[in-house]
């Protein structure tokens, strides 16, 4: 297995700050805007984005956590069932601008499932996607992010490994891992 560093701790923080500035540029005061982190790994990024936005705007932005397990089109096709995570969206999204946040955009299937799962909380006015890493050339569905931390050329035998200190890693880092064949 070969690991190549994509973002170290410093570049990761710079990238988060840039994404926050892009969001502020497009959403101004975030009136009628909510953040939703996709379980499980998008939650860590969503919490950091929310914390930084709260600091910059001097207000508390709503953050929800969305699990897409039972909305995935491959849910019943796996040998080992996927473990579901908690959904915690303590607000309605009816007529709101929703920013979906995930760490890695791969095939687009998780985002498609998230769009289906969100409907239980109302019909949003607008949905945007923030992906920290956009894996190019791997999409199965026509889904593209509105905000991107970094685009990475990948092939199917590679994966992106995101390490957060929140999950017990020594440092925040993002790696491209290539499996030996």
mmCIF file of N, CA, C and O in Angstrom, residues 16 20 23 30 35 49 62 71 84 101-103 110-111 116 137 151 159 166 170 178 180:
data_model
loop_
_atom_site.group_PDB
_atom_site.id
_atom_site.type_symbol
_atom_site.label_atom_id
_atom_site.label_comp_id
_atom_site.label_asym_id
_atom_site.label_seq_id
_atom_site.Cartn_x
_atom_site.Cartn_y
_atom_site.Cartn_z
ATOM 1 N N UNK A 16 -9.919 25.061 4.705
ATOM 2 C CA UNK A 16 -11.174 25.291 5.432
ATOM 3 C C UNK A 16 -11.481 26.787 5.475
ATOM 4 O O UNK A 16 -12.616 27.202 5.216
ATOM 5 N N UNK A 20 -14.780 28.720 3.880
ATOM 6 C CA UNK A 20 -15.626 29.580 4.711
ATOM 7 C C UNK A 20 -15.791 30.945 4.049
ATOM 8 O O UNK A 20 -16.907 31.485 3.995
ATOM 9 N N UNK A 23 -18.179 30.652 1.163
ATOM 10 C CA UNK A 23 -19.557 30.546 1.641
ATOM 11 C C UNK A 23 -20.091 31.916 2.057
ATOM 12 O O UNK A 23 -21.224 32.274 1.731
ATOM 13 N N UNK A 30 -26.189 34.624 5.819
ATOM 14 C CA UNK A 30 -26.711 33.271 6.016
ATOM 15 C C UNK A 30 -28.165 33.259 6.480
ATOM 16 O O UNK A 30 -28.609 32.330 7.154
ATOM 17 N N UNK A 35 -26.700 24.314 7.546
ATOM 18 C CA UNK A 35 -25.618 23.399 7.195
ATOM 19 C C UNK A 35 -26.024 21.991 7.581
ATOM 20 O O UNK A 35 -26.589 21.781 8.662
ATOM 21 N N UNK A 49 -16.465 23.736 9.770
ATOM 22 C CA UNK A 49 -16.980 24.824 8.931
ATOM 23 C C UNK A 49 -17.929 25.688 9.754
ATOM 24 O O UNK A 49 -17.850 26.923 9.738
ATOM 25 N N UNK A 62 -27.305 27.091 12.210
ATOM 26 C CA UNK A 62 -27.844 25.751 12.468
ATOM 27 C C UNK A 62 -27.048 24.679 11.719
ATOM 28 O O UNK A 62 -26.730 24.840 10.547
ATOM 29 N N UNK A 71 -31.183 5.063 2.524
ATOM 30 C CA UNK A 71 -31.560 5.670 1.247
ATOM 31 C C UNK A 71 -30.581 5.302 0.133
ATOM 32 O O UNK A 71 -30.787 5.661 -1.010
ATOM 33 N N UNK A 84 -25.795 1.923 10.465
ATOM 34 C CA UNK A 84 -26.419 3.243 10.384
ATOM 35 C C UNK A 84 -25.887 4.164 11.470
ATOM 36 O O UNK A 84 -25.497 3.715 12.548
ATOM 37 N N UNK A 101 -22.568 19.040 3.378
ATOM 38 C CA UNK A 101 -21.121 19.021 3.558
ATOM 39 C C UNK A 101 -20.645 17.579 3.715
ATOM 40 O O UNK A 101 -21.149 16.839 4.563
ATOM 41 N N UNK A 102 -19.673 17.203 2.878
ATOM 42 C CA UNK A 102 -19.068 15.873 2.986
ATOM 43 C C UNK A 102 -17.562 15.993 2.789
ATOM 44 O O UNK A 102 -17.088 16.928 2.145
ATOM 45 N N UNK A 103 -16.832 15.015 3.316
ATOM 46 C CA UNK A 103 -15.376 15.089 3.219
ATOM 47 C C UNK A 103 -14.870 14.716 1.830
ATOM 48 O O UNK A 103 -14.002 15.387 1.284
ATOM 49 N N UNK A 110 -23.765 8.803 -2.426
ATOM 50 C CA UNK A 110 -24.117 9.275 -1.081
ATOM 51 C C UNK A 110 -24.882 10.588 -1.169
ATOM 52 O O UNK A 110 -25.861 10.795 -0.444
ATOM 53 N N UNK A 111 -24.472 11.461 -2.063
ATOM 54 C CA UNK A 111 -25.164 12.743 -2.237
ATOM 55 C C UNK A 111 -26.576 12.507 -2.774
ATOM 56 O O UNK A 111 -27.536 13.121 -2.299
ATOM 57 N N UNK A 116 -32.539 12.405 -1.230
ATOM 58 C CA UNK A 116 -33.763 11.665 -0.898
ATOM 59 C C UNK A 116 -34.081 11.765 0.596
ATOM 60 O O UNK A 116 -35.219 11.996 0.986
ATOM 61 N N UNK A 137 -12.995 11.864 -12.064
ATOM 62 C CA UNK A 137 -13.022 10.660 -12.916
ATOM 63 C C UNK A 137 -13.610 9.433 -12.246
ATOM 64 O O UNK A 137 -13.386 8.323 -12.688
ATOM 65 N N UNK A 151 -9.448 19.303 -5.760
ATOM 66 C CA UNK A 151 -9.780 18.255 -6.724
ATOM 67 C C UNK A 151 -8.567 17.340 -6.864
ATOM 68 O O UNK A 151 -7.436 17.809 -6.964
ATOM 69 N N UNK A 159 -7.973 5.250 -2.886
ATOM 70 C CA UNK A 159 -8.974 5.820 -1.997
ATOM 71 C C UNK A 159 -8.363 7.021 -1.292
ATOM 72 O O UNK A 159 -7.145 7.151 -1.193
ATOM 73 N N UNK A 166 -10.211 14.864 15.693
ATOM 74 C CA UNK A 166 -11.488 14.571 16.364
ATOM 75 C C UNK A 166 -11.751 13.067 16.436
ATOM 76 O O UNK A 166 -12.510 12.609 17.280
ATOM 77 N N UNK A 170 -3.294 11.764 15.170
ATOM 78 C CA UNK A 170 -2.312 12.661 15.786
ATOM 79 C C UNK A 170 -2.401 14.062 15.193
ATOM 80 O O UNK A 170 -2.296 15.066 15.905
ATOM 81 N N UNK A 178 -2.987 4.141 -2.447
ATOM 82 C CA UNK A 178 -3.052 3.255 -3.603
ATOM 83 C C UNK A 178 -2.858 1.827 -3.128
ATOM 84 O O UNK A 178 -1.861 1.514 -2.459
ATOM 85 N N UNK A 180 -1.934 -2.021 -3.554
ATOM 86 C CA UNK A 180 -1.064 -2.801 -4.424
ATOM 87 C C UNK A 180 -1.895 -3.920 -5.052
ATOM 88 O O UNK A 180 -2.702 -4.555 -4.393
#
